[in-house]
Each structure stands twice: as structure tokens, then as C-alpha cells.
PDB file of C-alpha atoms in Angstrom:
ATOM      1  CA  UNK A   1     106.746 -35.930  81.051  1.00 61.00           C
ATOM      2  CA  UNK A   2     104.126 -35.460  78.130  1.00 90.00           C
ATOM      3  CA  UNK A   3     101.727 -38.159  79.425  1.00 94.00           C
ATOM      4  CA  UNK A   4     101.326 -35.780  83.087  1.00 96.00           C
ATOM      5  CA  UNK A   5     101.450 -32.673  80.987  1.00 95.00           C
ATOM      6  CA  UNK A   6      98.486 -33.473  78.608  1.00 96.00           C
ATOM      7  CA  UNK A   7      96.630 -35.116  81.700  1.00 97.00           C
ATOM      8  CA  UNK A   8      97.544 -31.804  83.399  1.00 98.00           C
ATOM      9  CA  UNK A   9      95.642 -29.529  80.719  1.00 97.00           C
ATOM     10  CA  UNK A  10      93.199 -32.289  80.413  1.00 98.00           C
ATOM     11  CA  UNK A  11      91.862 -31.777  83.941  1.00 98.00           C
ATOM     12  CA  UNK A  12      91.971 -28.063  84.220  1.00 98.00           C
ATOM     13  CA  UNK A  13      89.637 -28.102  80.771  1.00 97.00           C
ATOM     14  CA  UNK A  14      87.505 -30.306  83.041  1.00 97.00           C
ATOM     15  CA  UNK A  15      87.814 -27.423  85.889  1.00 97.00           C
ATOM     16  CA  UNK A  16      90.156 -29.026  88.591  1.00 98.00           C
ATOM     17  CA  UNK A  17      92.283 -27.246  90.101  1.00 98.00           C
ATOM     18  CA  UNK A  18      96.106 -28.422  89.519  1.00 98.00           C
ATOM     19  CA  UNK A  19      99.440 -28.635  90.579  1.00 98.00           C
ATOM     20  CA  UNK A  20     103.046 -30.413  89.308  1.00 98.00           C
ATOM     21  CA  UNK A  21     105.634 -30.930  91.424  1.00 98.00           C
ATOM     22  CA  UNK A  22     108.642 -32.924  89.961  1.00 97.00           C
ATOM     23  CA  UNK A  23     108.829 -35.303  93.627  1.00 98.00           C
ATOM     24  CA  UNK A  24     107.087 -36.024  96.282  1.00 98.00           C
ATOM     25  CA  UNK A  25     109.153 -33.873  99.232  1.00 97.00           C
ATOM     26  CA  UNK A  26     107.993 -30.701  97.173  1.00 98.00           C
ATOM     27  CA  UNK A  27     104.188 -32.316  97.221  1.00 98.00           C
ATOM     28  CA  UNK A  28     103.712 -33.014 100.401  1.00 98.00           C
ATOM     29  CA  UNK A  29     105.798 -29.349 101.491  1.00 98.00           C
ATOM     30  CA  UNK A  30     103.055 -27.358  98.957  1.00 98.00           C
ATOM     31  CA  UNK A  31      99.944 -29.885 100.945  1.00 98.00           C
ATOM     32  CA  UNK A  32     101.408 -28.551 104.459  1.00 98.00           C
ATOM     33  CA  UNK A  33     101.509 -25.277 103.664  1.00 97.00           C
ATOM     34  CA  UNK A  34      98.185 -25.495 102.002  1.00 97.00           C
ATOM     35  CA  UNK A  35      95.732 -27.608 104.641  1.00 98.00           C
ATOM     36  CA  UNK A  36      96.043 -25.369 107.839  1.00 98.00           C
ATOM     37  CA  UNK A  37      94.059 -25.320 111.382  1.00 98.00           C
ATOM     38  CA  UNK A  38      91.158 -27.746 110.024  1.00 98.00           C
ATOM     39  CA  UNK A  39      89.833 -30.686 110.208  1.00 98.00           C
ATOM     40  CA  UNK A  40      90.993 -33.443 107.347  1.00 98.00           C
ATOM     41  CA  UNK A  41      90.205 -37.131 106.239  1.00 98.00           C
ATOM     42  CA  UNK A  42      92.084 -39.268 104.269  1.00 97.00           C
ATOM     43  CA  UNK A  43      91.185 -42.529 102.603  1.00 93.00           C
ATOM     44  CA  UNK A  44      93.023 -45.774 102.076  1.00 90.00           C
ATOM     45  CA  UNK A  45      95.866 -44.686 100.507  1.00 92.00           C
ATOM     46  CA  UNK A  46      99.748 -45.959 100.550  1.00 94.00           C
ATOM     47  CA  UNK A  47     100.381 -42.787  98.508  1.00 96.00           C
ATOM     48  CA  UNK A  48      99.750 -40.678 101.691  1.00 95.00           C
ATOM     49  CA  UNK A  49     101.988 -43.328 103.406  1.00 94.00           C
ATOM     50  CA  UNK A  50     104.764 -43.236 101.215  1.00 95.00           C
ATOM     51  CA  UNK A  51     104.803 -39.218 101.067  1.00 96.00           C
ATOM     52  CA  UNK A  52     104.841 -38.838 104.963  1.00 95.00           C
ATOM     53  CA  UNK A  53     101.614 -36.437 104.924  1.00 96.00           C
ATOM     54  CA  UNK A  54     100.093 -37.573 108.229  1.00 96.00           C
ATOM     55  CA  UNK A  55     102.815 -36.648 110.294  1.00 96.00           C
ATOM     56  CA  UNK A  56     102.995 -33.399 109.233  1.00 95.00           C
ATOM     57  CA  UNK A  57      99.600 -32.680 108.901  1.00 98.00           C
ATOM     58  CA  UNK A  58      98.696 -33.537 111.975  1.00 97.00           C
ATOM     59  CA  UNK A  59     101.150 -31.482 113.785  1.00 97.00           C
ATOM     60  CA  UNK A  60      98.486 -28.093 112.856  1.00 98.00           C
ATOM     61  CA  UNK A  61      94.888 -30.116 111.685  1.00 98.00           C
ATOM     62  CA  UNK A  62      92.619 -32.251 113.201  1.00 98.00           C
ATOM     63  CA  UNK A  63      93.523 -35.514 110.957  1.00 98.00           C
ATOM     64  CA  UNK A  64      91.082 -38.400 111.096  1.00 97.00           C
ATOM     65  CA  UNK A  65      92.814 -41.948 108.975  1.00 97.00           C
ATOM     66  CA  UNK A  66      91.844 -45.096 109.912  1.00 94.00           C
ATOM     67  CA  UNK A  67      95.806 -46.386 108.955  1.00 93.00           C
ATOM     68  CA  UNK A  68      96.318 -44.453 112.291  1.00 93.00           C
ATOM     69  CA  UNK A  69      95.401 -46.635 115.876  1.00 87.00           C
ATOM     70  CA  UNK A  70      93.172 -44.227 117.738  1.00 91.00           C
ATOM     71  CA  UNK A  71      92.922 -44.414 121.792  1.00 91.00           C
ATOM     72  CA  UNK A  72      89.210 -43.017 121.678  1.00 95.00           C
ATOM     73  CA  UNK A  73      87.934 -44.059 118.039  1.00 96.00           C
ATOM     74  CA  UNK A  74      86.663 -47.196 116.408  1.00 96.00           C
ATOM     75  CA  UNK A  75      87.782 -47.828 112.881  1.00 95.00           C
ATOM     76  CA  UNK A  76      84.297 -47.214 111.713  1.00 95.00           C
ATOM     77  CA  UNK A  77      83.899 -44.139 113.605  1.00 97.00           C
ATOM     78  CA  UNK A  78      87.565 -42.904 112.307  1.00 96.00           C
ATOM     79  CA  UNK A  79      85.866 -43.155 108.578  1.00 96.00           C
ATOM     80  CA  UNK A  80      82.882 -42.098 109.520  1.00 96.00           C
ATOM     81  CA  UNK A  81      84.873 -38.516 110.696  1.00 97.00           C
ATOM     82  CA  UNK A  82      86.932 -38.662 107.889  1.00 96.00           C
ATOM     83  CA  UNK A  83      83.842 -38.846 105.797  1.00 95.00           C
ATOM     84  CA  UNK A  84      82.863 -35.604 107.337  1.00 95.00           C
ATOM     85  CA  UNK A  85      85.679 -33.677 107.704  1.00 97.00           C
ATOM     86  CA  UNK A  86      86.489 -30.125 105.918  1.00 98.00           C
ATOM     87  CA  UNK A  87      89.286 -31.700 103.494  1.00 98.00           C
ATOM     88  CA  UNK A  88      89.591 -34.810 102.194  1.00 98.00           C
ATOM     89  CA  UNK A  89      92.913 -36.852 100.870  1.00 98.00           C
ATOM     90  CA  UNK A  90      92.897 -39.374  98.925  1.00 96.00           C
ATOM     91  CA  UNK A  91      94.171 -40.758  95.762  1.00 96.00           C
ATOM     92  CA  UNK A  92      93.280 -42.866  92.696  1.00 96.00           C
ATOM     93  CA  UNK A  93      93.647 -46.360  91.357  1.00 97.00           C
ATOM     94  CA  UNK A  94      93.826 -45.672  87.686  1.00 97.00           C
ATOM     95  CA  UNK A  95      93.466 -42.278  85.525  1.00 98.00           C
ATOM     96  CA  UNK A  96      93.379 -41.722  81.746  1.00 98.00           C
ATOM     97  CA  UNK A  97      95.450 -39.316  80.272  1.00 97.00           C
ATOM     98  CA  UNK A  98      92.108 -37.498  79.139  1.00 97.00           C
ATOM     99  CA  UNK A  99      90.799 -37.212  83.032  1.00 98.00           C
ATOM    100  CA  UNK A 100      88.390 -39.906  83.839  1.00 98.00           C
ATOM    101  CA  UNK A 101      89.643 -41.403  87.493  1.00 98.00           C
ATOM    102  CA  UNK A 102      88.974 -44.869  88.408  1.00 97.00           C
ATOM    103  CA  UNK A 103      88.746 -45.859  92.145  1.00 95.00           C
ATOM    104  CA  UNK A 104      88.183 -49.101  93.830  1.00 94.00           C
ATOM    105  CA  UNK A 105      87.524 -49.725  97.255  1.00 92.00           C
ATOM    106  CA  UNK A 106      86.067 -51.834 100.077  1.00 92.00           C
ATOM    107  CA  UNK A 107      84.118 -50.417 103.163  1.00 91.00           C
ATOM    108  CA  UNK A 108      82.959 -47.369 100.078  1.00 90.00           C
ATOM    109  CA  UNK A 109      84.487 -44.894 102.697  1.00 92.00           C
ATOM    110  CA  UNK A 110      87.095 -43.530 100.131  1.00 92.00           C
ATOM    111  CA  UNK A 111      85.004 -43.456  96.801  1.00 93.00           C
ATOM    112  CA  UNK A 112      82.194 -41.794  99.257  1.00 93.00           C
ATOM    113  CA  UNK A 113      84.866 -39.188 101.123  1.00 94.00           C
ATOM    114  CA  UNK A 114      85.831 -37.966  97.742  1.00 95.00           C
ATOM    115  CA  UNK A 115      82.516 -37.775  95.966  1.00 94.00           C
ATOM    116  CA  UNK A 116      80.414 -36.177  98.647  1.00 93.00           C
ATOM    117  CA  UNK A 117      80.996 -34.390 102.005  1.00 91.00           C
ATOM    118  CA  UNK A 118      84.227 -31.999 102.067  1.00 96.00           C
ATOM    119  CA  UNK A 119      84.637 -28.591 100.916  1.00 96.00           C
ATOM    120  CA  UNK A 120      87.798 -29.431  98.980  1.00 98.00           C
ATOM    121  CA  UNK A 121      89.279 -32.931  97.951  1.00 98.00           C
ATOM    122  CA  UNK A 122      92.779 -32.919  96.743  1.00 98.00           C
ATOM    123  CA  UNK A 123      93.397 -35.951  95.003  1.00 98.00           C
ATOM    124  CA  UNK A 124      97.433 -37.142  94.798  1.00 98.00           C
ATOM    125  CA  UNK A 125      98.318 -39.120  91.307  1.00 98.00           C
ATOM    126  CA  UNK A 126     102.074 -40.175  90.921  1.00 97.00           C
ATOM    127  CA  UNK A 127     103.081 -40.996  87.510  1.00 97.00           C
ATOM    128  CA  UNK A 128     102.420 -44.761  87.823  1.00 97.00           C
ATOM    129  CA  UNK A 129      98.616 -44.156  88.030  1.00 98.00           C
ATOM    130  CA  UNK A 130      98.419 -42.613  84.338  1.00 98.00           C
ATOM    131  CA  UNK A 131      97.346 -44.678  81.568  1.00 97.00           C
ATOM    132  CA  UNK A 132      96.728 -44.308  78.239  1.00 96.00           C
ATOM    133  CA  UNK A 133      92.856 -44.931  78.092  1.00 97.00           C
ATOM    134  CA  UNK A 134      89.529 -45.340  80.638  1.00 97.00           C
ATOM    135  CA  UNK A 135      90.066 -48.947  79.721  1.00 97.00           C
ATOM    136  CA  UNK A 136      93.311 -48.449  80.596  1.00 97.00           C
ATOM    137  CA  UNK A 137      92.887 -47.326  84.031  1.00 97.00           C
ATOM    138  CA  UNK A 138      89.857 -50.165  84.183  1.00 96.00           C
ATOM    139  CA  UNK A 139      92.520 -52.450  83.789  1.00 96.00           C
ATOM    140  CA  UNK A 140      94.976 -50.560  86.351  1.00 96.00           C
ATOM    141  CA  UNK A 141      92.469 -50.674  88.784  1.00 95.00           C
ATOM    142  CA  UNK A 142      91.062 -54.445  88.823  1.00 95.00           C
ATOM    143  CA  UNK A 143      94.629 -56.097  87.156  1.00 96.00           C
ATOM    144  CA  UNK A 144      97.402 -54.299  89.319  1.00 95.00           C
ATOM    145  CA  UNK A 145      96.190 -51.856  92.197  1.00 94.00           C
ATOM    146  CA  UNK A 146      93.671 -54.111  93.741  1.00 93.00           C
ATOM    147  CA  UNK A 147      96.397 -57.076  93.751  1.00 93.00           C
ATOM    148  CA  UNK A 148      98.784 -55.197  94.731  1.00 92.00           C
ATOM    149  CA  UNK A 149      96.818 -53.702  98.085  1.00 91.00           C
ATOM    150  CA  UNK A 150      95.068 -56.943  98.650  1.00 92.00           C
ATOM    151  CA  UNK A 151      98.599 -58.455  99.544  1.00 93.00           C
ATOM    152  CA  UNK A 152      99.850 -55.396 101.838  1.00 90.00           C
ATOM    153  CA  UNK A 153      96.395 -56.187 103.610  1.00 89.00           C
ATOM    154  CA  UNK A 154      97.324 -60.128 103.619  1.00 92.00           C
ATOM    155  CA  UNK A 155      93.810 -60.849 102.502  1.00 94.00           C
ATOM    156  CA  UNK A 156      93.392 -64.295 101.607  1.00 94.00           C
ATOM    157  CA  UNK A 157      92.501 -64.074  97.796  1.00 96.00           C
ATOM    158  CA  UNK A 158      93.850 -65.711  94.605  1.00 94.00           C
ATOM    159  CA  UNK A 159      94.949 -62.123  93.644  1.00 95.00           C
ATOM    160  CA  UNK A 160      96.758 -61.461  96.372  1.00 94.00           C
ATOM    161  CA  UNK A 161      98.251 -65.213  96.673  1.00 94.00           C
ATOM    162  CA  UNK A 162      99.806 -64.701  92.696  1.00 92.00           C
ATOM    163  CA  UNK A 163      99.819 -61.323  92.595  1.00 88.00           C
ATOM    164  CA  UNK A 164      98.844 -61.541  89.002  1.00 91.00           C
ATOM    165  CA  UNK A 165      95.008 -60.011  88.187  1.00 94.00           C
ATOM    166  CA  UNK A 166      91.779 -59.892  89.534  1.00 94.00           C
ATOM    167  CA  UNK A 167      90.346 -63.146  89.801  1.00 94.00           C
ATOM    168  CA  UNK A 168      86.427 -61.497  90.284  1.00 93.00           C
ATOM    169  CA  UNK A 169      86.700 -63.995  93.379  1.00 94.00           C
ATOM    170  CA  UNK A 170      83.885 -64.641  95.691  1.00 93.00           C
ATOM    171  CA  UNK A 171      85.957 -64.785  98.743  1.00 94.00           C
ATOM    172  CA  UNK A 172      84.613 -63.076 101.847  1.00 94.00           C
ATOM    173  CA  UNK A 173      88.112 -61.416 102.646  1.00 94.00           C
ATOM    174  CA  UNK A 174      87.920 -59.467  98.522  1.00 95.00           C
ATOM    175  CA  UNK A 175      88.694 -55.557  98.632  1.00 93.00           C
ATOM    176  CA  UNK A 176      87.070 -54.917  95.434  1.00 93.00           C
ATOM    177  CA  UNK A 177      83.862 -54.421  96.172  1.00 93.00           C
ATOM    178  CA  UNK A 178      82.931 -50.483  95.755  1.00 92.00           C
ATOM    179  CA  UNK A 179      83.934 -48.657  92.181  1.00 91.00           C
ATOM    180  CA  UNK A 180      84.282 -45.197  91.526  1.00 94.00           C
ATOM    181  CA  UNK A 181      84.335 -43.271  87.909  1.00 96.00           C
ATOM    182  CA  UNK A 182      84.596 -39.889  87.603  1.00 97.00           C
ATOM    183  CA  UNK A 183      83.990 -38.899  83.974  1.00 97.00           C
ATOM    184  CA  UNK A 184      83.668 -35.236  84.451  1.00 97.00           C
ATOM    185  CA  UNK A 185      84.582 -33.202  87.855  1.00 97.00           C
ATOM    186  CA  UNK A 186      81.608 -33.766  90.209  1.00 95.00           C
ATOM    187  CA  UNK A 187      79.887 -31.252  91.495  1.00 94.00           C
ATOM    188  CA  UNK A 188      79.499 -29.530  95.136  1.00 92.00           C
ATOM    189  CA  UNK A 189      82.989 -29.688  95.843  1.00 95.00           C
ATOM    190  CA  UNK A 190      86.602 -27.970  95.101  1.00 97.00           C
ATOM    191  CA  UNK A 191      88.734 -30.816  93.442  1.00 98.00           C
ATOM    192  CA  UNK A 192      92.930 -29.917  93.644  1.00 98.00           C
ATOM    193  CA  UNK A 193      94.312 -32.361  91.707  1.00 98.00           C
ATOM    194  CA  UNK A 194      98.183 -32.857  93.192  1.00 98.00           C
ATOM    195  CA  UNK A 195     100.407 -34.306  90.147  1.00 98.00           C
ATOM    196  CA  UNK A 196     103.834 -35.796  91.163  1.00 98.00           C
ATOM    197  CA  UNK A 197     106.399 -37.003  88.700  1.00 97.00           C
ATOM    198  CA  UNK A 198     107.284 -39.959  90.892  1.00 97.00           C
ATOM    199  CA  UNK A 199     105.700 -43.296  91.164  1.00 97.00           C
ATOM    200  CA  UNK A 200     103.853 -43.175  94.542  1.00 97.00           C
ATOM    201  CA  UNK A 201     101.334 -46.140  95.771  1.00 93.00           C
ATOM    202  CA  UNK A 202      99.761 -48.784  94.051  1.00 91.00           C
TER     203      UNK A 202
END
């Protein structure tokens, strides 16, 4: 409970915006009532899956995820809206318990959705995410999130094979190919950083 307290005052001295919520029910209920009759991205993320966001969400927004099969919509193009959409959802792969966020990714579409393009981002980090240090979160990043998504996506890499650590592999099916810092809040856009005393994603 200290760790997401003192990364709690941490970010607001930064200027986020934040919230605490002691599960994820009471998360994704505040998120609902919040994100209303617009249009909303959201990146890669199994901590949207596991908190049931699209669902809802999409019963009163215009939601564009590429996790969802669209009738009318390529994958790209699904990004490519998401990308452009009012609000943007997303989460991280690592955070320090002074505020830097650490973010992998693949395509770019996630590290680019939440660094330029939306009004507002809010940006979901369960308690597994925190670490002590940037290197830290570095190490969460590459060592355990990457792994850990590179077998849900049954990519053929020696990470995902023995789940273990990054291998810096050269295989054409890697995920880890796109990395995101943020050291300070960027500007240009409203950042609503969603704490969650759960572990949610990878």
C-alpha cells in the first residue's frame, strides 16, 4: 500500500491527474462513468481485458481495439482510428515508484496512441507494474512483460518458448521492437493516471 501511495503523490508532483481504487470492479465502474458519448482507442493491453472495459464502454462510445474482430475494419485501420480517437486507453509495462513509465511495443501503435493524438490518455497500472527503480521497470519491461505477452501471442521466440527473459532475439515474429519512456508528463495532452490495488496484466 505505500509503494502505490508514494507513486500516487509522485505523479501528481509530475501533474497527472490520479485516481486509487482498491480493485478493479470500482476502476473500470469510475472509467464508465467517466468516458461518455465519444470516440476511444485502446492499445494492446490484457489489463483492459482482464477489467472488462470494452464491453462496457462500448455500449455509449465509439470504441476502436484491434483485440476486437471488426466486420468493416482492417487491423491496421482499427489502430490507425484508435490512434486518432478523442481518448485513449492503455496501460504500462513497467513504472518506478518515482513516475517514469516504461512501455514496449510492436506495430508503435500504443507507445504512439499515448504520446501524441488524444485529448486525454488514462493510463491503468495495477500493483504488479510498480517497481522500485527506472531500472527496475527496464527490467519489468524486457525480463517479464514482453515474455509474458509474447507467449499469449504464441510468437515463436526463445522468450516466449522459456518464458524466462528477453533473449534481444533477432527473430522476425519479436514484439519488442518500439520503447517508450516517459520521464516527465508529456505535453499536449491530459494524462489520468488510473491506480488499482490489484495485479492486472502483464
Amino acid at each position: 500500500m505505500d509503494q502505490i501511495m508514494r507513486l500516487k503523490q509522485n505523479l501528481e508532483k509530475k501533474g497527472y491527474l490520479t485516481e486509487y481504487f482498491e480493485t478493479k470492479k470500482e476502476a473500470a465502474a469510475f472509467l464508465n462513468n467517466e468516458i461518455d458519448g465519444t470516440t476511444v482507442g485502446i492499445g494492446g493491453s490484457q489489463t483492459v481485458m482482464d477489467m472488462g472495459l470494452y464491453p462496457c464502454l462500448s455500449s455509449h462510445n465509439t470504441v476502436y481495439w484491434h483485440a476486437v474482430p471488426s466486420e468493416t475494419l482492417t487491423v491496421p485501420e482499427i489502430r490507425q482510428k484508435a490512434c486518432q480517437s478523442e481518448v485513449y486507453i492503455s496501460s504500462v509495462n513497467g513504472i518506478s515508484e518515482d513516475g517514469v513509465m516504461v512501455n514496449i511495443d510492436n506495430t508503435g501503435n500504443r507507445v504512439a496512441g499515448l504520446s501524441y493524438g488524444p485529448k486525454k490518455a488514462y493510463i491503468i497500472i495495477g500493483k504488479n507494474k510498480i517497481t522500485k527503480d527506472y531500472e527496475s521497470a527496464m527490467y519489468r519491461a524486457r525480463n517479464v512483460a514482453a515474455p509474458m505477452n509474447a507467449k499469449r501471442l504464441k510468437r515463436n521466440t526463445p522468450c516466449a518458448i522459456n518464458g524466462d527473459h528477453c533473449y534481444d532475439c533477432q527473430s522476425p515474429e519479436r514484439i519488442c521492437r518500439n520503447f517508450s519512456v516517459f520521464w516527465e508528463k508529456p505535453a499536449g495532452i491530459e494524462y489520468h493516471v488510473i491506480l488499482v490495488n490489484e495485479e492486472l496484466g502483464y
